Coordinates of C-alpha atoms (C1' of nucleotides) in Angstrom, one line a residue:
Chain S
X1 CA -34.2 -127.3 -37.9
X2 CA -33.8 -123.9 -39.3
X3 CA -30.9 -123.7 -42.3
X4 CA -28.6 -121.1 -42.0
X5 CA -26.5 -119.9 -44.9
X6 CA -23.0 -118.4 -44.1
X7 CA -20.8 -116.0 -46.1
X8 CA -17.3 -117.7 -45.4
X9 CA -14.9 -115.4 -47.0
X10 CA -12.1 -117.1 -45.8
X11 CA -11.2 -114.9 -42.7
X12 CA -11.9 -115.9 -39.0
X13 CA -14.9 -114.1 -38.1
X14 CA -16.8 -116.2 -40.5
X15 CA -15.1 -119.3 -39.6
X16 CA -15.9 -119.0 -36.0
X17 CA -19.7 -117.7 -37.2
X18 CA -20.2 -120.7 -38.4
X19 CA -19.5 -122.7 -36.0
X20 CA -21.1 -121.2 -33.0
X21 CA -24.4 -121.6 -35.5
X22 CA -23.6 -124.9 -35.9
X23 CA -23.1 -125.2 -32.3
X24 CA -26.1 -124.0 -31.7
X25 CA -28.3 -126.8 -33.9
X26 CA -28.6 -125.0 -37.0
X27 CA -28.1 -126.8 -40.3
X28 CA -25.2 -124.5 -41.4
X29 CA -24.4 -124.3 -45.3
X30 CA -21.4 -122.6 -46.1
X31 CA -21.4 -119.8 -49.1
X32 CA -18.3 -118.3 -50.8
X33 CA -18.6 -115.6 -53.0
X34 CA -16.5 -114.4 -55.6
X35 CA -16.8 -110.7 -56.3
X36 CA -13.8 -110.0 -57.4
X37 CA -10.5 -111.5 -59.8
X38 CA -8.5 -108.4 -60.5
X39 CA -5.4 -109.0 -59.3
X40 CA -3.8 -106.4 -60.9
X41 CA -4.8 -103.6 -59.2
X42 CA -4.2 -104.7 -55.6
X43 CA -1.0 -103.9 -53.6
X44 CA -1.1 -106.7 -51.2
X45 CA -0.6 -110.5 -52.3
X46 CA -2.3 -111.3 -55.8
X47 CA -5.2 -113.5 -56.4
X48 CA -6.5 -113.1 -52.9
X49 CA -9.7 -114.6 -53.4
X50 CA -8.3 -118.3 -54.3
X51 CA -6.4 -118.2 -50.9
X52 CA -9.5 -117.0 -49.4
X53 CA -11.8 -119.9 -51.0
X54 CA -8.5 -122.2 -49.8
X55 CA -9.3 -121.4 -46.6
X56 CA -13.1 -121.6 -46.3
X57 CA -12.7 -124.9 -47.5
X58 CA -10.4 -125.9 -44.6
X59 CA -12.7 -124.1 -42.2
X60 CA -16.0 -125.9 -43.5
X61 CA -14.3 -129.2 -43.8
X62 CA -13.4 -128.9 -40.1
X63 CA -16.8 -128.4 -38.7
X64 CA -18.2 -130.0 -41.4
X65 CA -20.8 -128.1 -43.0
X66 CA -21.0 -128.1 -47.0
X67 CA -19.6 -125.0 -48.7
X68 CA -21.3 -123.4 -52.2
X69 CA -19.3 -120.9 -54.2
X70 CA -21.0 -118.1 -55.8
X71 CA -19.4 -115.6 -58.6
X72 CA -21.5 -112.1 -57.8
X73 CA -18.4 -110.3 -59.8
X74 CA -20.1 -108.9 -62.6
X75 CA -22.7 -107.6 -60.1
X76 CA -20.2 -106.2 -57.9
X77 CA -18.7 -104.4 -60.2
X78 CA -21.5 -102.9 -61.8
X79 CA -23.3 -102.4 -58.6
X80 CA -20.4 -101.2 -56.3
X81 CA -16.8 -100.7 -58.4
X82 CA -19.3 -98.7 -61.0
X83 CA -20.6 -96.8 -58.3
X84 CA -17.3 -95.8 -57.0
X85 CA -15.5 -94.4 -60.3
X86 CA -18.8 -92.6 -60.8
X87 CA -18.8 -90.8 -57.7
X88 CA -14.9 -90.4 -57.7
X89 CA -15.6 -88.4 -61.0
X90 CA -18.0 -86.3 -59.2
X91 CA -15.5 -85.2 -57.0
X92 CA -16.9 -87.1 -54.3
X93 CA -15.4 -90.0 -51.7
X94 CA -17.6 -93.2 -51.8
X95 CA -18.3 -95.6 -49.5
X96 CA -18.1 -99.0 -51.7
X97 CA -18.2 -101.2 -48.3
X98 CA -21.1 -100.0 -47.5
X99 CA -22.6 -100.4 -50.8
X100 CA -21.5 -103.8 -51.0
X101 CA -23.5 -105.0 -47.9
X102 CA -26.7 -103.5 -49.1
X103 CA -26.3 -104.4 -52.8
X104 CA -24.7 -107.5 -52.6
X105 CA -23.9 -109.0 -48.9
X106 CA -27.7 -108.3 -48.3
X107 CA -29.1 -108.7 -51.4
X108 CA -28.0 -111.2 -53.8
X109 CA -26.3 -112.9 -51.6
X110 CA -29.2 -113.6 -49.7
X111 CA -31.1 -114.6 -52.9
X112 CA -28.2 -117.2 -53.8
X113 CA -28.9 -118.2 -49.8
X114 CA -32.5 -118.2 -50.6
X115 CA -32.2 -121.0 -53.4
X116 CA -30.1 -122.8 -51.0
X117 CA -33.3 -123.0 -48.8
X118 CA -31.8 -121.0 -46.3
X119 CA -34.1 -119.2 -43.1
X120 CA -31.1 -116.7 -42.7
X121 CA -28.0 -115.7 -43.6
X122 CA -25.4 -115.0 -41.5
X123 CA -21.8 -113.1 -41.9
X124 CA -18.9 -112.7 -39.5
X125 CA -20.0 -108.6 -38.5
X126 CA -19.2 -107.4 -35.3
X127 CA -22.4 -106.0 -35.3
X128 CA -25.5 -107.3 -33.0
X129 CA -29.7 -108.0 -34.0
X130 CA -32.8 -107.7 -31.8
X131 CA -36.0 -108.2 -33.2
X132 CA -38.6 -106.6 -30.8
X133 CA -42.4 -106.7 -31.3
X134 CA -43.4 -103.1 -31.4
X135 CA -47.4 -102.5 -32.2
X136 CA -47.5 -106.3 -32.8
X137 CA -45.0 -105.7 -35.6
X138 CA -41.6 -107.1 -35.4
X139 CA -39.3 -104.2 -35.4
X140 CA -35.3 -105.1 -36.3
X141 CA -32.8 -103.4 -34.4
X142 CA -29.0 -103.2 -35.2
X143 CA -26.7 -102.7 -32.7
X144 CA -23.0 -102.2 -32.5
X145 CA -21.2 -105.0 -31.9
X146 CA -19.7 -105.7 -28.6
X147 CA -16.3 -105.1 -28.9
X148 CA -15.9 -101.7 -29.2
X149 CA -12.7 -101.4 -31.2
X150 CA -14.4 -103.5 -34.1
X151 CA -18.0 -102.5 -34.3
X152 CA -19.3 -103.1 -37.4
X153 CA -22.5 -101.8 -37.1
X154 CA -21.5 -98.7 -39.5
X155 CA -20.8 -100.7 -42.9
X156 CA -24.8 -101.9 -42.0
X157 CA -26.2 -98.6 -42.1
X158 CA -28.1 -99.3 -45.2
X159 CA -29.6 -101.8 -44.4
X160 CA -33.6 -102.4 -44.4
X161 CA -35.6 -104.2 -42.2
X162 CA -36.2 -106.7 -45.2
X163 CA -33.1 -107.1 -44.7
X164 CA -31.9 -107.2 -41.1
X165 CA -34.9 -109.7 -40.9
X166 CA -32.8 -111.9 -42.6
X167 CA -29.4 -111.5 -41.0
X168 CA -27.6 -113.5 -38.4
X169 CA -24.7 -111.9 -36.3
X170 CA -22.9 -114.3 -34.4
X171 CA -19.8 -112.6 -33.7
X172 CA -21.4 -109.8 -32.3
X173 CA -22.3 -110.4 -28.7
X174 CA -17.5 -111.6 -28.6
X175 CA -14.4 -109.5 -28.1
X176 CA -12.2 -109.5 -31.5
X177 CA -9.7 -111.5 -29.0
X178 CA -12.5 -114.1 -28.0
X179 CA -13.3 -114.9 -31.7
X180 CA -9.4 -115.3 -32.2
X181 CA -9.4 -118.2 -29.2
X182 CA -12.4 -120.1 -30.4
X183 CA -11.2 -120.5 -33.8
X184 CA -7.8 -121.3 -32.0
X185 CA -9.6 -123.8 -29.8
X186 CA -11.3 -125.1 -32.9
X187 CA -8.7 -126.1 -35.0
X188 CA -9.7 -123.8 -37.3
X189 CA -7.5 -122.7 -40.4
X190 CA -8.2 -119.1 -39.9
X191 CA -7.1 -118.8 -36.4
X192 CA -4.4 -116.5 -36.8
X193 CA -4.9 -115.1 -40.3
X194 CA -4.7 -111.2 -40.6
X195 CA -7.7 -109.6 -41.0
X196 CA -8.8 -108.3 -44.0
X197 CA -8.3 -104.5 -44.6
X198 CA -9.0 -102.5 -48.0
X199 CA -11.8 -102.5 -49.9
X200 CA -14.1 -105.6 -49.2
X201 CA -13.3 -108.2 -52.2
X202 CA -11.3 -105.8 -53.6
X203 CA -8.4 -105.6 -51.0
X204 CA -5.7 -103.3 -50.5
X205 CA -5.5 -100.4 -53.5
X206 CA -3.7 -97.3 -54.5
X207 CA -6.9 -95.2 -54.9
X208 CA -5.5 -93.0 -57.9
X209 CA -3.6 -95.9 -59.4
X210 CA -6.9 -97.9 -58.9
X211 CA -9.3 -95.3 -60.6
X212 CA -6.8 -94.2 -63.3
X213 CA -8.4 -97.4 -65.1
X214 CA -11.5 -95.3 -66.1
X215 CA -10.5 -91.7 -64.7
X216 CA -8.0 -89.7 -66.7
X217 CA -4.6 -87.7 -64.8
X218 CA -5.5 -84.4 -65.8
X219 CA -3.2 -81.6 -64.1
X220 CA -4.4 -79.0 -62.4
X221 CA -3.6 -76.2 -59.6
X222 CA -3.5 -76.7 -55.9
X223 CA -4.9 -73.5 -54.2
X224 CA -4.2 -72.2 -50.5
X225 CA -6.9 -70.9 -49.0
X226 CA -5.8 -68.3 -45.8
X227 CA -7.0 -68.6 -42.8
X228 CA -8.1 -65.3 -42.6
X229 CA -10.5 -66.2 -45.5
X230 CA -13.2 -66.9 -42.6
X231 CA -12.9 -63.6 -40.7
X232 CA -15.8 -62.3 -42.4
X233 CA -17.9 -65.4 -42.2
X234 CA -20.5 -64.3 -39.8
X235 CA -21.9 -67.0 -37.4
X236 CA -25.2 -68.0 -38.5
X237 CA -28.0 -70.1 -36.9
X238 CA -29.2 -70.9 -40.4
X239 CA -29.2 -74.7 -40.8
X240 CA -28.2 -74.1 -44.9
X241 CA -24.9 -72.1 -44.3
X242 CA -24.1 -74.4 -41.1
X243 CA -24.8 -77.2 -43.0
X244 CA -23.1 -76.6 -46.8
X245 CA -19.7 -77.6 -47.9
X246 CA -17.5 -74.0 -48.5
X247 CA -17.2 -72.8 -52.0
X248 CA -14.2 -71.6 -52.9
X249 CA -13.0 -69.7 -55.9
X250 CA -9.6 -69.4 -57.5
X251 CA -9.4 -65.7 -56.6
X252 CA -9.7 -66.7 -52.8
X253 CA -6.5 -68.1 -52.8
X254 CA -2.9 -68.5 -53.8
X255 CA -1.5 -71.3 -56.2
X256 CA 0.4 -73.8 -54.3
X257 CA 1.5 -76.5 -56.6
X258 CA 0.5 -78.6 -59.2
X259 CA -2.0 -81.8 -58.5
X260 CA -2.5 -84.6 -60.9
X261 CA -6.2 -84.6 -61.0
X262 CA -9.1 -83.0 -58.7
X263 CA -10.8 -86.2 -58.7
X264 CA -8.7 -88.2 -57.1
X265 CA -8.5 -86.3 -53.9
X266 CA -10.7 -86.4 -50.8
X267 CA -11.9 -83.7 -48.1
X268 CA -8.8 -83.9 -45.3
X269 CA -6.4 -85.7 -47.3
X270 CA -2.8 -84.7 -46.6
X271 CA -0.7 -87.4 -47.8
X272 CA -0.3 -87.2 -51.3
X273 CA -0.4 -83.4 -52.0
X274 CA 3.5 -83.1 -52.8
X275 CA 3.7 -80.1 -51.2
X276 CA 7.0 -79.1 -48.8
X277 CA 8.5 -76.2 -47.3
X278 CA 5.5 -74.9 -45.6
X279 CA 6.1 -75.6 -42.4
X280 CA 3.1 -76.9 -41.4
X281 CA 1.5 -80.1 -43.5
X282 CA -1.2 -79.2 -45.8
X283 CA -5.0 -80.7 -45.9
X284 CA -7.7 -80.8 -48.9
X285 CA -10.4 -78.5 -47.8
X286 CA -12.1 -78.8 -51.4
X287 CA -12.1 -80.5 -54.1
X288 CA -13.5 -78.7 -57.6
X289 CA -13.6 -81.2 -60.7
X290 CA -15.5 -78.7 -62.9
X291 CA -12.5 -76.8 -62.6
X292 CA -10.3 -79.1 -61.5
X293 CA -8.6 -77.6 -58.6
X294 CA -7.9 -78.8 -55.5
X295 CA -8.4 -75.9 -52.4
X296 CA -6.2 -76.4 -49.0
X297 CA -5.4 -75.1 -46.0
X298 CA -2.3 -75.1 -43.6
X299 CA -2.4 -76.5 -40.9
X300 CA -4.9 -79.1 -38.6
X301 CA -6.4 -76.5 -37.2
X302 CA -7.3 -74.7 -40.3
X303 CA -10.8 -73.6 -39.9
X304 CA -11.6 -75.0 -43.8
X305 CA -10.5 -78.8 -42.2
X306 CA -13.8 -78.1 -40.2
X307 CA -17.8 -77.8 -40.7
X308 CA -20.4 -77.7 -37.8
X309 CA -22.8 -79.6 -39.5
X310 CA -24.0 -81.6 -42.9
X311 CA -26.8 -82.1 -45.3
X312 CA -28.5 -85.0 -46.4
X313 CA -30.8 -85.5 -49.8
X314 CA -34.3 -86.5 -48.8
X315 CA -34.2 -89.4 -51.2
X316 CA -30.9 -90.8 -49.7
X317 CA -31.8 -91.0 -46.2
X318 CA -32.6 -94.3 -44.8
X319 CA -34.0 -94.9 -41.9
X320 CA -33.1 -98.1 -40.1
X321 CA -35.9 -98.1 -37.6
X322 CA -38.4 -97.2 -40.5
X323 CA -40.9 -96.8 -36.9
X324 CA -39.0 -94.3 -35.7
X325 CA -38.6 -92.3 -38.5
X326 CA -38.2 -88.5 -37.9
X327 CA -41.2 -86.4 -38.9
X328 CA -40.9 -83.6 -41.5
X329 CA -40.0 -80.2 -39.2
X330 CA -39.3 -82.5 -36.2
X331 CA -35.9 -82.5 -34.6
X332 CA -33.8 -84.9 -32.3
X333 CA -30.3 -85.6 -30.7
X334 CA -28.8 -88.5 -31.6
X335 CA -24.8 -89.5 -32.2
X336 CA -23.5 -89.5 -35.6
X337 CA -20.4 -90.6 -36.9
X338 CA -19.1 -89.8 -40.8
X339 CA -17.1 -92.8 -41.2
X340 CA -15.8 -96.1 -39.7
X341 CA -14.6 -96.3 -36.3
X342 CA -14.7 -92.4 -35.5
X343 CA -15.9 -92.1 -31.9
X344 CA -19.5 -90.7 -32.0
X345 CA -20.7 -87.2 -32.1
X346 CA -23.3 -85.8 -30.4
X347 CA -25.7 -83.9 -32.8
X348 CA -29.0 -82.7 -33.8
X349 CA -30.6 -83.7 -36.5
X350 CA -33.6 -81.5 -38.5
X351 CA -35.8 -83.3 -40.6
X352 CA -37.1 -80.9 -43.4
X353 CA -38.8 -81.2 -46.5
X354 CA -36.0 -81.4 -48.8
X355 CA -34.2 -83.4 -46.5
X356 CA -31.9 -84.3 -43.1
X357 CA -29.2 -81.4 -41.9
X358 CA -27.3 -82.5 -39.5
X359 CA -25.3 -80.0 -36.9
X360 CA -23.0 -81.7 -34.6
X361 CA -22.4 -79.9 -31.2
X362 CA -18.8 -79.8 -31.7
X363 CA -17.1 -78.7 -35.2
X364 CA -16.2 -82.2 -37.0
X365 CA -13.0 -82.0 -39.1
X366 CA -13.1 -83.4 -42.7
X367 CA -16.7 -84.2 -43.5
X368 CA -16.6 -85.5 -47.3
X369 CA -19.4 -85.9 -49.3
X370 CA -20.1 -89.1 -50.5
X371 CA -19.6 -90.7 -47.5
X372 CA -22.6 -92.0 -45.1
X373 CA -23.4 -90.0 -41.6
X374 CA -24.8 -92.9 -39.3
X375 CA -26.9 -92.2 -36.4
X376 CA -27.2 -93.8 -33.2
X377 CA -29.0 -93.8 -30.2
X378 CA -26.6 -95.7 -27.4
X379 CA -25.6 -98.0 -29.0
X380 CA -28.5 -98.7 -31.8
X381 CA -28.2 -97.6 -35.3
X382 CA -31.4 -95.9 -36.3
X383 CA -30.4 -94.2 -39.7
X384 CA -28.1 -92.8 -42.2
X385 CA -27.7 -91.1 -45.8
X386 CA -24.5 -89.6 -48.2
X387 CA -23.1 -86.8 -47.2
X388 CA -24.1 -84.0 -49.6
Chain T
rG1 C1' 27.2 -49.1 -62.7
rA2 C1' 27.7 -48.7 -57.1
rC3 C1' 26.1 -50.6 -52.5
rU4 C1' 23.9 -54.5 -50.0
rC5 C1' 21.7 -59.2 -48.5
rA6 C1' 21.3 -64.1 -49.7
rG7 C1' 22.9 -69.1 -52.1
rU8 C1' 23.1 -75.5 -46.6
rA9 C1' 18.7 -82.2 -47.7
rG10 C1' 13.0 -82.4 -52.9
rC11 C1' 10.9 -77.5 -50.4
rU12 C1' 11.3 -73.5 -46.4
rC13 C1' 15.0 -72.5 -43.3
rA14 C1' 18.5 -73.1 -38.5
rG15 C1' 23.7 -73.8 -37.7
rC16 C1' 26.7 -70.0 -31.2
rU17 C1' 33.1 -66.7 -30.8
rG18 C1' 36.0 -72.1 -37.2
rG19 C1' 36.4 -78.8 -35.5
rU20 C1' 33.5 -82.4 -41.8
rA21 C1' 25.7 -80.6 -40.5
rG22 C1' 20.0 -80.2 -38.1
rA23 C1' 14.4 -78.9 -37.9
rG24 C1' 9.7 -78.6 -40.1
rC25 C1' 7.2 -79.8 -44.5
rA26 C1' 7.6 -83.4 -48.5
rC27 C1' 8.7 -88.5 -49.6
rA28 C1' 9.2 -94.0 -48.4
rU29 C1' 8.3 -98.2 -45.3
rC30 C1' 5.7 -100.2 -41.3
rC31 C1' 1.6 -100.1 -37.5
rC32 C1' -3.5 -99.0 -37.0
rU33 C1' -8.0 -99.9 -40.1
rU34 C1' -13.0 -104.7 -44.2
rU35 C1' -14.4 -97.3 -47.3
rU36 C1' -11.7 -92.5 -48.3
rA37 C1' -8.9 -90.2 -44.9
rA38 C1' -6.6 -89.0 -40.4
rG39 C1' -3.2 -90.7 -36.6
rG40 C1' 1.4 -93.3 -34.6
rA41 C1' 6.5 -95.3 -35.4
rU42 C1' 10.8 -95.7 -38.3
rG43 C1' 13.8 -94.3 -42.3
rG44 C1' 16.3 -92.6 -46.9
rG45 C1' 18.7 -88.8 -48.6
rG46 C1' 23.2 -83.1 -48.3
rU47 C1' 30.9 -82.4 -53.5
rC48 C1' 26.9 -76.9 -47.2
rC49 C1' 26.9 -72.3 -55.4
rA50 C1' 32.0 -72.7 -57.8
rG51 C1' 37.3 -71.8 -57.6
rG52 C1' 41.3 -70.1 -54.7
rG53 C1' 43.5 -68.7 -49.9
rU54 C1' 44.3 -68.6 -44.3
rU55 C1' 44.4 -72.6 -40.6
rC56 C1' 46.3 -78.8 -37.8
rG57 C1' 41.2 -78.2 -39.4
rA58 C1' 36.1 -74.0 -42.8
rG59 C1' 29.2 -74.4 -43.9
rC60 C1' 31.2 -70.7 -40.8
rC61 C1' 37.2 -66.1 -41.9
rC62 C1' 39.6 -63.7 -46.6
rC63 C1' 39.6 -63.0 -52.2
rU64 C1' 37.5 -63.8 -57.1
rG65 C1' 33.6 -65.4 -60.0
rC66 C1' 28.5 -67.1 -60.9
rU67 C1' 23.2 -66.9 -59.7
rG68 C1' 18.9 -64.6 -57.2
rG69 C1' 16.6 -60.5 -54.3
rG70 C1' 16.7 -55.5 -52.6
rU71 C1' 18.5 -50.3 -52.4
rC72 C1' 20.8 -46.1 -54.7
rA73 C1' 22.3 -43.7 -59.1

RNA sequence: GACUCAGUAGCUCAGCUGGUAGAGCACAUCCCUUUUAAGGAUGGGGUCCAGGGUUCGAGCCCCUGCUGGGUCA
């Protein structure tokens, strides 16, 4: 019987995860971790993660598997909060939810799970596996979960083989509405309970209350870029110019307002900006932290809002299916999306020597570096990197 | 100094020949969402610059003043 270790975090997707495994004949072991205590910096209901653990008990008691705790939180936050102030200081918009599954969901989790005696590890992802034997290797595919309104696949994108080897979806193949009725079905505690949103572990945040703990307010000026700053901006064909994020300088626009702090803005933010009477609502086009302004434009259909392509760092991109790997000077089409849930894009991508550029047949609006372009083909995820 | 235009929600403004005010943006809340955003819905807010007058009734008419912009000397 193979042993199959579960990351219950209290929600129903795991719940009903582990049951179907359980319902299938594995030995099922339960595995709660706790990443996160910090109460004081989340906006919903304090000291989630005790309610969380309350209900994974329930839910393992029910179908009666055993359940293991495990306190990753010093880990997490050196691994994935660290990571976020960091790149917040850059001027850049992480992805911690993504970094958590690679560092931690798929890493020490699955070495806790390991100790356990576990063959796999399994989480509640809408996000599908198929191992294929390709040149009498096994070859691990990830595929976006069934339910199209929750695919998960996206927060996997970093994922190796090594560890997709490991991995278990079991929610994948259901509809977000048939998960809901099985756990009903089953008695389970977590039948109806909201699902999680916010930061995985971390929950629901004010992002510049949440990074003021390490990142200082410093006041700086808001700059309006015009839309006739682009006239002269000459189509090019040139995968660099297509493919770089504008830079703007303080002479190229007007001073808008005030803002309290370059960093703590992202790429086609409007909310936040403070700034009425102009008619239309403003958008971050740019963010400078050297020199601390923050560049926008009026409008949604400011031409700053939008780039035709992006550029990824040789050393960040990851390829999924390692087989399939683009070679340097090759190019493909493939879809690509820039962050969760955003409808995919079709897009070419051109592997070169210093890395992946991107260029997306339509103009996508609000690329921000920092965050991870996925690529698909159908409905497999073959690769991905950060933004540059 | 003269002339002239303006002074209405946090901001930019609309308000027909007088009947106690509106729109966009901003903001707040909620929805959506295991990232950042975006998006959707709802909402809070106004001694209509001040004082006086005309009128049954004034943001709208008249007078005075204050403040700001412009033009001319």
């Amino acid at each position: 019987m193979k042993r199959v270790v579960v990351g219950m975090s209290g929600g129903v997707d795991s719940s009903v995860a582990a049951f179907l495994l359980k319902q299938e004949g594995y030995e099922v072991i339960g595995l709660f971790m706790k990443n996160w205590d910090d109460a004081s910096v989340t906006l919903t209901s304090n000291c989630t993660w005790e309610d969380d653990l309350l209900f994974a008990e329930m839910v393992c008691k029910k179908i009666d598997i055993p359940l293991h705790t495990v306190d990753l939180s010093d880990q997490y936050r050196e691994r994935v909060v660290n990571y976020m102030f960091a790149e917040y200081q850059r001027g850049r918009t992480p992805n911690p939810d993504v970094l958590c599954n690679r560092e931690i969901k798929f890493d020490l989790f699955i070495d806790e799970a390991l100790k356990l005696g576990a063959d796999y590890v399994a989480t509640g992802h809408y996000c599908r596996k198929e191992t294929n034997v390709i040149n009498n290797k096994p070859v691990h595919r990830l595929l976006a979960g069934k339910d199209p309104n929750k695919d998960q696949s996206y927060f996997l994108c970093q994922l190796s083989q090594a560890q997709i080897s490991r991995a278990l979806f079991p929610v994948g193949e259901l509809l977000k509405p048939e998960v809901r009725k099985i756990a009903d079905e089953q008695g389970l505690a977590t039948a109806t309970r909201k699902d999680s949103q916010g930061i995985c572990f971390v929950g629901k945040v004010d992002l510049p209350t949440f990074l003021q703990q390490k990142l200082r307010a410093k006041e700086g000026d808001i700059i309006e870029i015009p839309e006739n700053y682009y006239e002269n901006i000459k189509a090019s064909d040139d995968l660099k110019e297509n493919t770089k994020a504008y830079q703007y300088k303080r002479e190229d626009g007007k001073v808008l307002a005030r803002h309290r702090g370059a960093h703590f803005y992202t790429i086609g933010q409007r909310k936040g900006l403070n700034i009425g009477g102009t008619g239309k609502p403003m958008y971050v086009i740019a963010i400078d932290v050297d020199e601390n302004i923050v560049y926008v434009g009026r409008g949604d259909n400011h031409p700053g809002l939008y780039r035709k392509g992006l550029f990824i760092n040789a050393i960040e991109v990851h390829w999924v299916r390692e087989d399939l790997r683009l070679g340097i000077n090759k190019s493909k089409e493939y879809l690509v999306r820039v962050r969760y849930r955003q409808p995919l894009q079709k897009a070419k991508l051109f592997a070169k020597s210093e890395g992946v550029y991107i260029i997306f047949e339509k103009p996508q609006r609000g690329i921000a570096p920092g965050q991870f372009a996925a690529w698909y083909e159908n409905t497999e995820l073959f690769g991905s990197g950060v933004i540059n």
